[in-house]
Amino acid sequence: MISRNTVRILSLKPVTRAMCYEFYTKINTELTSSASIRESVSWWQEDSEKLNSLWWVLNYYSDRLDPDRNLRAFVENHLDCLARKKQAPSQA
């Protein structure tokens, strides 16, 4: 799960299954392996909204895309890093 602190700092919103279906379809057709999904995280590494949407797609469609939760953990880690970066300047 995405930590509450990360959700608060990045102002992440929950995404319904219906809201992320189009993104799921895009991922399912363009990104054919877990390695390509991991690579997509590097493309969106500064976009917390896109990463949040990806996390929800991986959550809703876990049986197809992420049965072992490794990709979701990978995305969660990136979101946590973004939250730490965003919080760091305010603590200085």
mmCIF file of N, CA, C and O in Angstrom:
data_model
loop_
_atom_site.group_PDB
_atom_site.id
_atom_site.type_symbol
_atom_site.label_atom_id
_atom_site.label_comp_id
_atom_site.label_asym_id
_atom_site.label_seq_id
_atom_site.Cartn_x
_atom_site.Cartn_y
_atom_site.Cartn_z
ATOM 1 N N MET A 1 0.834 -1.191 0.000
ATOM 2 C CA MET A 1 0.000 0.000 0.000
ATOM 3 C C MET A 1 0.875 1.250 0.000
ATOM 4 O O MET A 1 1.957 1.250 0.562
ATOM 5 N N ILE A 2 0.357 2.281 -0.589
ATOM 6 C CA ILE A 2 1.041 3.570 -0.576
ATOM 7 C C ILE A 2 0.873 4.141 0.829
ATOM 8 O O ILE A 2 -0.235 4.145 1.372
ATOM 9 N N SER A 3 1.950 4.609 1.420
ATOM 10 C CA SER A 3 1.883 5.091 2.800
ATOM 11 C C SER A 3 0.993 6.336 2.908
ATOM 12 O O SER A 3 0.887 7.131 1.965
ATOM 13 N N ARG A 4 0.366 6.488 4.050
ATOM 14 C CA ARG A 4 -0.506 7.650 4.280
ATOM 15 C C ARG A 4 0.267 8.948 4.159
ATOM 16 O O ARG A 4 -0.252 9.938 3.653
ATOM 17 N N ASN A 5 1.495 8.942 4.633
ATOM 18 C CA ASN A 5 2.323 10.135 4.571
ATOM 19 C C ASN A 5 2.575 10.534 3.105
ATOM 20 O O ASN A 5 2.479 11.709 2.750
ATOM 21 N N THR A 6 2.884 9.563 2.267
ATOM 22 C CA THR A 6 3.110 9.823 0.847
ATOM 23 C C THR A 6 1.834 10.333 0.185
ATOM 24 O O THR A 6 1.874 11.294 -0.586
ATOM 25 N N VAL A 7 0.708 9.725 0.504
ATOM 26 C CA VAL A 7 -0.578 10.162 -0.041
ATOM 27 C C VAL A 7 -0.836 11.612 0.341
ATOM 28 O O VAL A 7 -1.235 12.434 -0.495
ATOM 29 N N ARG A 8 -0.562 11.959 1.600
ATOM 30 C CA ARG A 8 -0.799 13.320 2.082
ATOM 31 C C ARG A 8 0.138 14.315 1.418
ATOM 32 O O ARG A 8 -0.299 15.343 0.895
ATOM 33 N N ILE A 9 1.418 14.033 1.408
ATOM 34 C CA ILE A 9 2.414 14.959 0.862
ATOM 35 C C ILE A 9 2.188 15.213 -0.629
ATOM 36 O O ILE A 9 2.283 16.344 -1.100
ATOM 37 N N LEU A 10 1.872 14.157 -1.373
ATOM 38 C CA LEU A 10 1.701 14.281 -2.823
ATOM 39 C C LEU A 10 0.255 14.558 -3.224
ATOM 40 O O LEU A 10 -0.045 14.693 -4.414
ATOM 41 N N SER A 11 -0.638 14.618 -2.252
ATOM 42 C CA SER A 11 -2.074 14.855 -2.507
ATOM 43 C C SER A 11 -2.635 13.848 -3.504
ATOM 44 O O SER A 11 -3.330 14.203 -4.457
ATOM 45 N N LEU A 12 -2.319 12.586 -3.285
ATOM 46 C CA LEU A 12 -2.782 11.529 -4.177
ATOM 47 C C LEU A 12 -4.244 11.208 -3.895
ATOM 48 O O LEU A 12 -4.664 11.162 -2.749
ATOM 49 N N LYS A 13 -4.981 10.993 -4.961
ATOM 50 C CA LYS A 13 -6.402 10.681 -4.852
ATOM 51 C C LYS A 13 -6.637 9.218 -5.227
ATOM 52 O O LYS A 13 -5.932 8.664 -6.070
ATOM 53 N N PRO A 14 -7.652 8.619 -4.615
ATOM 54 C CA PRO A 14 -8.001 7.255 -5.031
ATOM 55 C C PRO A 14 -8.542 7.262 -6.463
ATOM 56 O O PRO A 14 -9.106 8.252 -6.913
ATOM 57 N N VAL A 15 -8.340 6.168 -7.149
ATOM 58 C CA VAL A 15 -8.781 6.033 -8.536
ATOM 59 C C VAL A 15 -9.673 4.798 -8.613
ATOM 60 O O VAL A 15 -9.289 3.726 -8.140
ATOM 61 N N THR A 16 -10.850 4.943 -9.199
ATOM 62 C CA THR A 16 -11.747 3.797 -9.333
ATOM 63 C C THR A 16 -11.324 2.932 -10.516
ATOM 64 O O THR A 16 -10.592 3.377 -11.405
ATOM 65 N N ARG A 17 -11.827 1.726 -10.521
ATOM 66 C CA ARG A 17 -11.522 0.808 -11.612
ATOM 67 C C ARG A 17 -11.990 1.382 -12.947
ATOM 68 O O ARG A 17 -11.283 1.298 -13.954
ATOM 69 N N ALA A 18 -13.173 1.980 -12.953
ATOM 70 C CA ALA A 18 -13.703 2.574 -14.186
ATOM 71 C C ALA A 18 -12.829 3.729 -14.663
ATOM 72 O O ALA A 18 -12.607 3.894 -15.869
ATOM 73 N N MET A 19 -12.306 4.518 -13.725
ATOM 74 C CA MET A 19 -11.475 5.664 -14.085
ATOM 75 C C MET A 19 -10.154 5.233 -14.709
ATOM 76 O O MET A 19 -9.583 5.963 -15.526
ATOM 77 N N CYS A 20 -9.643 4.085 -14.340
ATOM 78 C CA CYS A 20 -8.329 3.690 -14.855
ATOM 79 C C CYS A 20 -8.399 2.649 -15.971
ATOM 80 O O CYS A 20 -7.365 2.188 -16.437
ATOM 81 N N TYR A 21 -9.604 2.303 -16.431
ATOM 82 C CA TYR A 21 -9.719 1.278 -17.470
ATOM 83 C C TYR A 21 -9.001 1.676 -18.758
ATOM 84 O O TYR A 21 -8.303 0.857 -19.368
ATOM 85 N N GLU A 22 -9.130 2.925 -19.166
ATOM 86 C CA GLU A 22 -8.464 3.377 -20.397
ATOM 87 C C GLU A 22 -6.947 3.272 -20.272
ATOM 88 O O GLU A 22 -6.259 2.851 -21.198
ATOM 89 N N PHE A 23 -6.422 3.652 -19.104
ATOM 90 C CA PHE A 23 -4.983 3.561 -18.853
ATOM 91 C C PHE A 23 -4.557 2.087 -18.850
ATOM 92 O O PHE A 23 -3.519 1.731 -19.402
ATOM 93 N N TYR A 24 -5.377 1.223 -18.261
ATOM 94 C CA TYR A 24 -5.098 -0.217 -18.265
ATOM 95 C C TYR A 24 -5.005 -0.735 -19.704
ATOM 96 O O TYR A 24 -4.086 -1.470 -20.053
ATOM 97 N N THR A 25 -5.956 -0.333 -20.536
ATOM 98 C CA THR A 25 -5.970 -0.772 -21.928
ATOM 99 C C THR A 25 -4.695 -0.329 -22.634
ATOM 100 O O THR A 25 -4.071 -1.107 -23.369
ATOM 101 N N LYS A 26 -4.288 0.903 -22.386
ATOM 102 C CA LYS A 26 -3.056 1.423 -23.001
ATOM 103 C C LYS A 26 -1.839 0.618 -22.526
ATOM 104 O O LYS A 26 -1.006 0.213 -23.333
ATOM 105 N N ILE A 27 -1.751 0.397 -21.227
ATOM 106 C CA ILE A 27 -0.623 -0.362 -20.673
ATOM 107 C C ILE A 27 -0.627 -1.781 -21.223
ATOM 108 O O ILE A 27 0.407 -2.314 -21.616
ATOM 109 N N ASN A 28 -1.786 -2.387 -21.259
ATOM 110 C CA ASN A 28 -1.907 -3.769 -21.700
ATOM 111 C C ASN A 28 -1.520 -3.947 -23.164
ATOM 112 O O ASN A 28 -1.007 -4.996 -23.545
ATOM 113 N N THR A 29 -1.734 -2.926 -23.995
ATOM 114 C CA THR A 29 -1.388 -3.052 -25.413
ATOM 115 C C THR A 29 0.032 -2.580 -25.716
ATOM 116 O O THR A 29 0.690 -3.137 -26.591
ATOM 117 N N GLU A 30 0.511 -1.563 -24.993
ATOM 118 C CA GLU A 30 1.825 -0.992 -25.303
ATOM 119 C C GLU A 30 2.966 -1.594 -24.481
ATOM 120 O O GLU A 30 4.105 -1.626 -24.942
ATOM 121 N N LEU A 31 2.668 -2.010 -23.265
ATOM 122 C CA LEU A 31 3.705 -2.543 -22.377
ATOM 123 C C LEU A 31 3.427 -4.024 -22.171
ATOM 124 O O LEU A 31 2.544 -4.397 -21.416
ATOM 125 N N THR A 32 4.206 -4.851 -22.834
ATOM 126 C CA THR A 32 3.861 -6.268 -22.903
ATOM 127 C C THR A 32 4.514 -7.141 -21.838
ATOM 128 O O THR A 32 4.248 -8.331 -21.782
ATOM 129 N N SER A 33 5.363 -6.557 -20.989
ATOM 130 C CA SER A 33 6.018 -7.367 -19.961
ATOM 131 C C SER A 33 6.204 -6.533 -18.696
ATOM 132 O O SER A 33 6.084 -5.309 -18.715
ATOM 133 N N SER A 34 6.511 -7.213 -17.600
ATOM 134 C CA SER A 34 6.749 -6.473 -16.359
ATOM 135 C C SER A 34 7.995 -5.592 -16.491
ATOM 136 O O SER A 34 8.055 -4.510 -15.912
ATOM 137 N N ALA A 35 8.967 -6.017 -17.289
ATOM 138 C CA ALA A 35 10.161 -5.193 -17.507
ATOM 139 C C ALA A 35 9.802 -3.887 -18.218
ATOM 140 O O ALA A 35 10.324 -2.823 -17.869
ATOM 141 N N SER A 36 8.904 -3.956 -19.186
ATOM 142 C CA SER A 36 8.510 -2.733 -19.883
ATOM 143 C C SER A 36 7.673 -1.830 -18.980
ATOM 144 O O SER A 36 7.761 -0.606 -19.089
ATOM 145 N N ILE A 37 6.902 -2.413 -18.080
ATOM 146 C CA ILE A 37 6.156 -1.598 -17.117
ATOM 147 C C ILE A 37 7.126 -0.911 -16.164
ATOM 148 O O ILE A 37 6.995 0.272 -15.865
ATOM 149 N N ARG A 38 8.146 -1.631 -15.712
ATOM 150 C CA ARG A 38 9.180 -1.011 -14.851
ATOM 151 C C ARG A 38 9.864 0.151 -15.585
ATOM 152 O O ARG A 38 10.142 1.176 -14.998
ATOM 153 N N GLU A 39 10.150 -0.050 -16.858
ATOM 154 C CA GLU A 39 10.783 1.007 -17.643
ATOM 155 C C GLU A 39 9.883 2.239 -17.722
ATOM 156 O O GLU A 39 10.351 3.371 -17.673
ATOM 157 N N SER A 40 8.584 2.023 -17.823
ATOM 158 C CA SER A 40 7.654 3.152 -17.889
ATOM 159 C C SER A 40 7.722 4.007 -16.634
ATOM 160 O O SER A 40 7.512 5.213 -16.695
ATOM 161 N N VAL A 41 8.041 3.399 -15.503
ATOM 162 C CA VAL A 41 8.179 4.166 -14.263
ATOM 163 C C VAL A 41 9.290 5.197 -14.414
ATOM 164 O O VAL A 41 9.159 6.327 -13.946
ATOM 165 N N SER A 42 10.348 4.855 -15.116
ATOM 166 C CA SER A 42 11.426 5.828 -15.324
ATOM 167 C C SER A 42 10.970 6.989 -16.201
ATOM 168 O O SER A 42 11.421 8.111 -16.049
ATOM 169 N N TRP A 43 10.034 6.733 -17.123
ATOM 170 C CA TRP A 43 9.515 7.815 -17.966
ATOM 171 C C TRP A 43 8.668 8.778 -17.138
ATOM 172 O O TRP A 43 8.622 9.964 -17.415
ATOM 173 N N TRP A 44 7.963 8.235 -16.153
ATOM 174 C CA TRP A 44 7.012 9.027 -15.363
ATOM 175 C C TRP A 44 7.508 9.289 -13.948
ATOM 176 O O TRP A 44 6.727 9.669 -13.074
ATOM 177 N N GLN A 45 8.802 9.133 -13.697
ATOM 178 C CA GLN A 45 9.308 9.153 -12.328
ATOM 179 C C GLN A 45 9.050 10.449 -11.568
ATOM 180 O O GLN A 45 9.044 10.442 -10.344
ATOM 181 N N GLU A 46 8.803 11.535 -12.251
ATOM 182 C CA GLU A 46 8.512 12.802 -11.566
ATOM 183 C C GLU A 46 7.021 13.144 -11.584
ATOM 184 O O GLU A 46 6.620 14.176 -11.066
ATOM 185 N N ASP A 47 6.213 12.290 -12.168
ATOM 186 C CA ASP A 47 4.784 12.549 -12.314
ATOM 187 C C ASP A 47 4.003 11.696 -11.313
ATOM 188 O O ASP A 47 3.619 10.563 -11.608
ATOM 189 N N SER A 48 3.752 12.259 -10.136
ATOM 190 C CA SER A 48 3.105 11.484 -9.078
ATOM 191 C C SER A 48 1.692 11.041 -9.461
ATOM 192 O O SER A 48 1.259 9.955 -9.084
ATOM 193 N N GLU A 49 0.987 11.848 -10.224
ATOM 194 C CA GLU A 49 -0.367 11.466 -10.638
ATOM 195 C C GLU A 49 -0.342 10.255 -11.576
ATOM 196 O O GLU A 49 -1.157 9.341 -11.454
ATOM 197 N N LYS A 50 0.586 10.248 -12.503
ATOM 198 C CA LYS A 50 0.703 9.127 -13.437
ATOM 199 C C LYS A 50 1.126 7.857 -12.689
ATOM 200 O O LYS A 50 0.581 6.771 -12.929
ATOM 201 N N LEU A 51 2.071 8.006 -11.765
ATOM 202 C CA LEU A 51 2.497 6.855 -10.980
ATOM 203 C C LEU A 51 1.368 6.346 -10.090
ATOM 204 O O LEU A 51 1.209 5.132 -9.918
ATOM 205 N N ASN A 52 0.588 7.258 -9.541
ATOM 206 C CA ASN A 52 -0.558 6.862 -8.728
ATOM 207 C C ASN A 52 -1.553 6.080 -9.589
ATOM 208 O O ASN A 52 -2.050 5.029 -9.173
ATOM 209 N N SER A 53 -1.824 6.572 -10.786
ATOM 210 C CA SER A 53 -2.731 5.869 -11.696
ATOM 211 C C SER A 53 -2.184 4.487 -12.052
ATOM 212 O O SER A 53 -2.933 3.500 -12.087
ATOM 213 N N LEU A 54 -0.883 4.413 -12.299
ATOM 214 C CA LEU A 54 -0.264 3.128 -12.606
ATOM 215 C C LEU A 54 -0.424 2.172 -11.429
ATOM 216 O O LEU A 54 -0.746 1.001 -11.607
ATOM 217 N N TRP A 55 -0.212 2.663 -10.214
ATOM 218 C CA TRP A 55 -0.366 1.815 -9.033
ATOM 219 C C TRP A 55 -1.778 1.243 -8.962
ATOM 220 O O TRP A 55 -1.962 0.056 -8.711
ATOM 221 N N TRP A 56 -2.782 2.085 -9.209
ATOM 222 C CA TRP A 56 -4.169 1.618 -9.157
ATOM 223 C C TRP A 56 -4.457 0.615 -10.259
ATOM 224 O O TRP A 56 -5.164 -0.369 -10.042
ATOM 225 N N VAL A 57 -3.921 0.828 -11.452
ATOM 226 C CA VAL A 57 -4.092 -0.152 -12.535
ATOM 227 C C VAL A 57 -3.488 -1.486 -12.112
ATOM 228 O O VAL A 57 -4.112 -2.547 -12.261
ATOM 229 N N LEU A 58 -2.276 -1.439 -11.560
ATOM 230 C CA LEU A 58 -1.625 -2.668 -11.113
ATOM 231 C C LEU A 58 -2.419 -3.337 -9.995
ATOM 232 O O LEU A 58 -2.450 -4.564 -9.886
ATOM 233 N N ASN A 59 -3.058 -2.547 -9.173
ATOM 234 C CA ASN A 59 -3.864 -3.083 -8.072
ATOM 235 C C ASN A 59 -5.136 -3.744 -8.597
ATOM 236 O O ASN A 59 -5.434 -4.888 -8.263
ATOM 237 N N TYR A 60 -5.886 -3.037 -9.422
ATOM 238 C CA TYR A 60 -7.145 -3.575 -9.942
ATOM 239 C C TYR A 60 -6.945 -4.763 -10.879
ATOM 240 O O TYR A 60 -7.767 -5.664 -10.940
ATOM 241 N N TYR A 61 -5.886 -4.730 -11.634
ATOM 242 C CA TYR A 61 -5.636 -5.779 -12.618
ATOM 243 C C TYR A 61 -4.427 -6.623 -12.227
ATOM 244 O O TYR A 61 -3.660 -7.084 -13.072
ATOM 245 N N SER A 62 -4.263 -6.846 -10.938
ATOM 246 C CA SER A 62 -3.093 -7.551 -10.429
ATOM 247 C C SER A 62 -2.976 -8.975 -10.960
ATOM 248 O O SER A 62 -1.867 -9.442 -11.217
ATOM 249 N N ASP A 63 -4.097 -9.646 -11.144
ATOM 250 C CA ASP A 63 -4.035 -11.016 -11.636
ATOM 251 C C ASP A 63 -3.377 -11.093 -13.006
ATOM 252 O O ASP A 63 -2.674 -12.048 -13.315
ATOM 253 N N ARG A 64 -3.541 -10.070 -13.801
ATOM 254 C CA ARG A 64 -2.975 -10.045 -15.159
ATOM 255 C C ARG A 64 -1.588 -9.398 -15.190
ATOM 256 O O ARG A 64 -0.699 -9.852 -15.885
ATOM 257 N N LEU A 65 -1.408 -8.322 -14.423
ATOM 258 C CA LEU A 65 -0.197 -7.509 -14.546
ATOM 259 C C LEU A 65 0.813 -7.679 -13.411
ATOM 260 O O LEU A 65 2.010 -7.479 -13.630
ATOM 261 N N ASP A 66 0.337 -7.971 -12.209
ATOM 262 C CA ASP A 66 1.253 -7.932 -11.058
ATOM 263 C C ASP A 66 0.841 -8.916 -9.959
ATOM 264 O O ASP A 66 0.588 -8.519 -8.826
ATOM 265 N N PRO A 67 0.777 -10.202 -10.271
ATOM 266 C CA PRO A 67 0.302 -11.161 -9.264
ATOM 267 C C PRO A 67 1.204 -11.263 -8.029
ATOM 268 O O PRO A 67 0.725 -11.542 -6.937
ATOM 269 N N ASP A 68 2.482 -10.989 -8.174
ATOM 270 C CA ASP A 68 3.398 -11.115 -7.032
ATOM 271 C C ASP A 68 3.653 -9.799 -6.289
ATOM 272 O O ASP A 68 4.442 -9.762 -5.359
ATOM 273 N N ARG A 69 2.974 -8.709 -6.693
ATOM 274 C CA ARG A 69 3.058 -7.389 -6.066
ATOM 275 C C ARG A 69 4.411 -6.687 -6.250
ATOM 276 O O ARG A 69 4.643 -5.630 -5.689
ATOM 277 N N ASN A 70 5.313 -7.215 -7.009
ATOM 278 C CA ASN A 70 6.631 -6.586 -7.183
ATOM 279 C C ASN A 70 6.539 -5.240 -7.890
ATOM 280 O O ASN A 70 7.246 -4.296 -7.523
ATOM 281 N N LEU A 71 5.699 -5.145 -8.912
ATOM 282 C CA LEU A 71 5.574 -3.877 -9.638
ATOM 283 C C LEU A 71 4.926 -2.807 -8.761
ATOM 284 O O LEU A 71 5.355 -1.649 -8.776
ATOM 285 N N ARG A 72 3.901 -3.184 -8.001
ATOM 286 C CA ARG A 72 3.277 -2.205 -7.109
ATOM 287 C C ARG A 72 4.279 -1.704 -6.074
ATOM 288 O O ARG A 72 4.340 -0.510 -5.800
ATOM 289 N N ALA A 73 5.082 -2.590 -5.523
ATOM 290 C CA ALA A 73 6.103 -2.181 -4.559
ATOM 291 C C ALA A 73 7.110 -1.238 -5.213
ATOM 292 O O ALA A 73 7.547 -0.259 -4.599
ATOM 293 N N PHE A 74 7.463 -1.518 -6.451
ATOM 294 C CA PHE A 74 8.391 -0.671 -7.200
ATOM 295 C C PHE A 74 7.819 0.742 -7.366
ATOM 296 O O PHE A 74 8.505 1.739 -7.142
ATOM 297 N N VAL A 75 6.533 0.827 -7.742
ATOM 298 C CA VAL A 75 5.868 2.125 -7.904
ATOM 299 C C VAL A 75 5.742 2.831 -6.549
ATOM 300 O O VAL A 75 5.990 4.035 -6.440
ATOM 301 N N GLU A 76 5.392 2.087 -5.511
ATOM 302 C CA GLU A 76 5.282 2.663 -4.166
ATOM 303 C C GLU A 76 6.607 3.292 -3.741
ATOM 304 O O GLU A 76 6.625 4.385 -3.166
ATOM 305 N N ASN A 77 7.707 2.608 -4.032
ATOM 306 C CA ASN A 77 9.023 3.128 -3.691
ATOM 307 C C ASN A 77 9.288 4.455 -4.400
ATOM 308 O O ASN A 77 9.801 5.402 -3.798
ATOM 309 N N HIS A 78 8.935 4.538 -5.667
ATOM 310 C CA HIS A 78 9.127 5.793 -6.416
ATOM 311 C C HIS A 78 8.253 6.911 -5.850
ATOM 312 O O HIS A 78 8.698 8.062 -5.754
ATOM 313 N N LEU A 79 7.030 6.581 -5.490
ATOM 314 C CA LEU A 79 6.150 7.590 -4.892
ATOM 315 C C LEU A 79 6.705 8.067 -3.552
ATOM 316 O O LEU A 79 6.687 9.271 -3.261
ATOM 317 N N ASP A 80 7.223 7.142 -2.752
ATOM 318 C CA ASP A 80 7.838 7.524 -1.474
ATOM 319 C C ASP A 80 9.034 8.456 -1.692
ATOM 320 O O ASP A 80 9.208 9.436 -0.958
ATOM 321 N N CYS A 81 9.833 8.158 -2.711
ATOM 322 C CA CYS A 81 10.985 9.025 -3.019
ATOM 323 C C CYS A 81 10.524 10.421 -3.431
ATOM 324 O O CYS A 81 11.127 11.418 -3.013
ATOM 325 N N LEU A 82 9.478 10.493 -4.241
ATOM 326 C CA LEU A 82 8.940 11.801 -4.639
ATOM 327 C C LEU A 82 8.447 12.574 -3.416
ATOM 328 O O LEU A 82 8.665 13.783 -3.314
ATOM 329 N N ALA A 83 7.793 11.881 -2.512
ATOM 330 C CA ALA A 83 7.287 12.537 -1.302
ATOM 331 C C ALA A 83 8.448 13.064 -0.449
ATOM 332 O O ALA A 83 8.390 14.184 0.059
ATOM 333 N N ARG A 84 9.509 12.265 -0.316
ATOM 334 C CA ARG A 84 10.677 12.722 0.460
ATOM 335 C C ARG A 84 11.325 13.938 -0.187
ATOM 336 O O ARG A 84 11.717 14.891 0.487
ATOM 337 N N LYS A 85 11.431 13.924 -1.526
ATOM 338 C CA LYS A 85 12.008 15.075 -2.243
ATOM 339 C C LYS A 85 11.160 16.329 -2.040
ATOM 340 O O LYS A 85 11.692 17.414 -1.821
ATOM 341 N N LYS A 86 9.862 16.160 -2.112
ATOM 342 C CA LYS A 86 8.954 17.295 -1.961
ATOM 343 C C LYS A 86 8.988 17.831 -0.534
ATOM 344 O O LYS A 86 8.906 19.039 -0.316
ATOM 345 N N GLN A 87 9.129 16.954 0.433
ATOM 346 C CA GLN A 87 9.129 17.356 1.833
ATOM 347 C C GLN A 87 10.466 17.962 2.256
ATOM 348 O O GLN A 87 10.511 18.839 3.104
ATOM 349 N N ALA A 88 11.559 17.544 1.662
ATOM 350 C CA ALA A 88 12.899 17.994 2.052
ATOM 351 C C ALA A 88 13.072 19.512 2.019
ATOM 352 O O ALA A 88 13.564 20.089 2.993
ATOM 353 N N PRO A 89 12.672 20.215 0.949
ATOM 354 C CA PRO A 89 12.850 21.664 0.936
ATOM 355 C C PRO A 89 12.058 22.378 2.043
ATOM 356 O O PRO A 89 12.498 23.374 2.576
ATOM 357 N N SER A 90 10.925 21.841 2.402
ATOM 358 C CA SER A 90 10.113 22.499 3.442
ATOM 359 C C SER A 90 10.710 22.304 4.824
ATOM 360 O O SER A 90 10.393 23.046 5.743
ATOM 361 N N GLN A 91 11.593 21.302 4.993
ATOM 362 C CA GLN A 91 12.212 21.057 6.289
ATOM 363 C C GLN A 91 13.546 21.780 6.417
ATOM 364 O O GLN A 91 14.119 21.822 7.487
ATOM 365 N N ALA A 92 14.040 22.334 5.340
ATOM 366 C CA ALA A 92 15.353 23.001 5.364
ATOM 367 C C ALA A 92 15.279 24.372 6.011
ATOM 368 O O ALA A 92 14.312 24.968 6.216
#
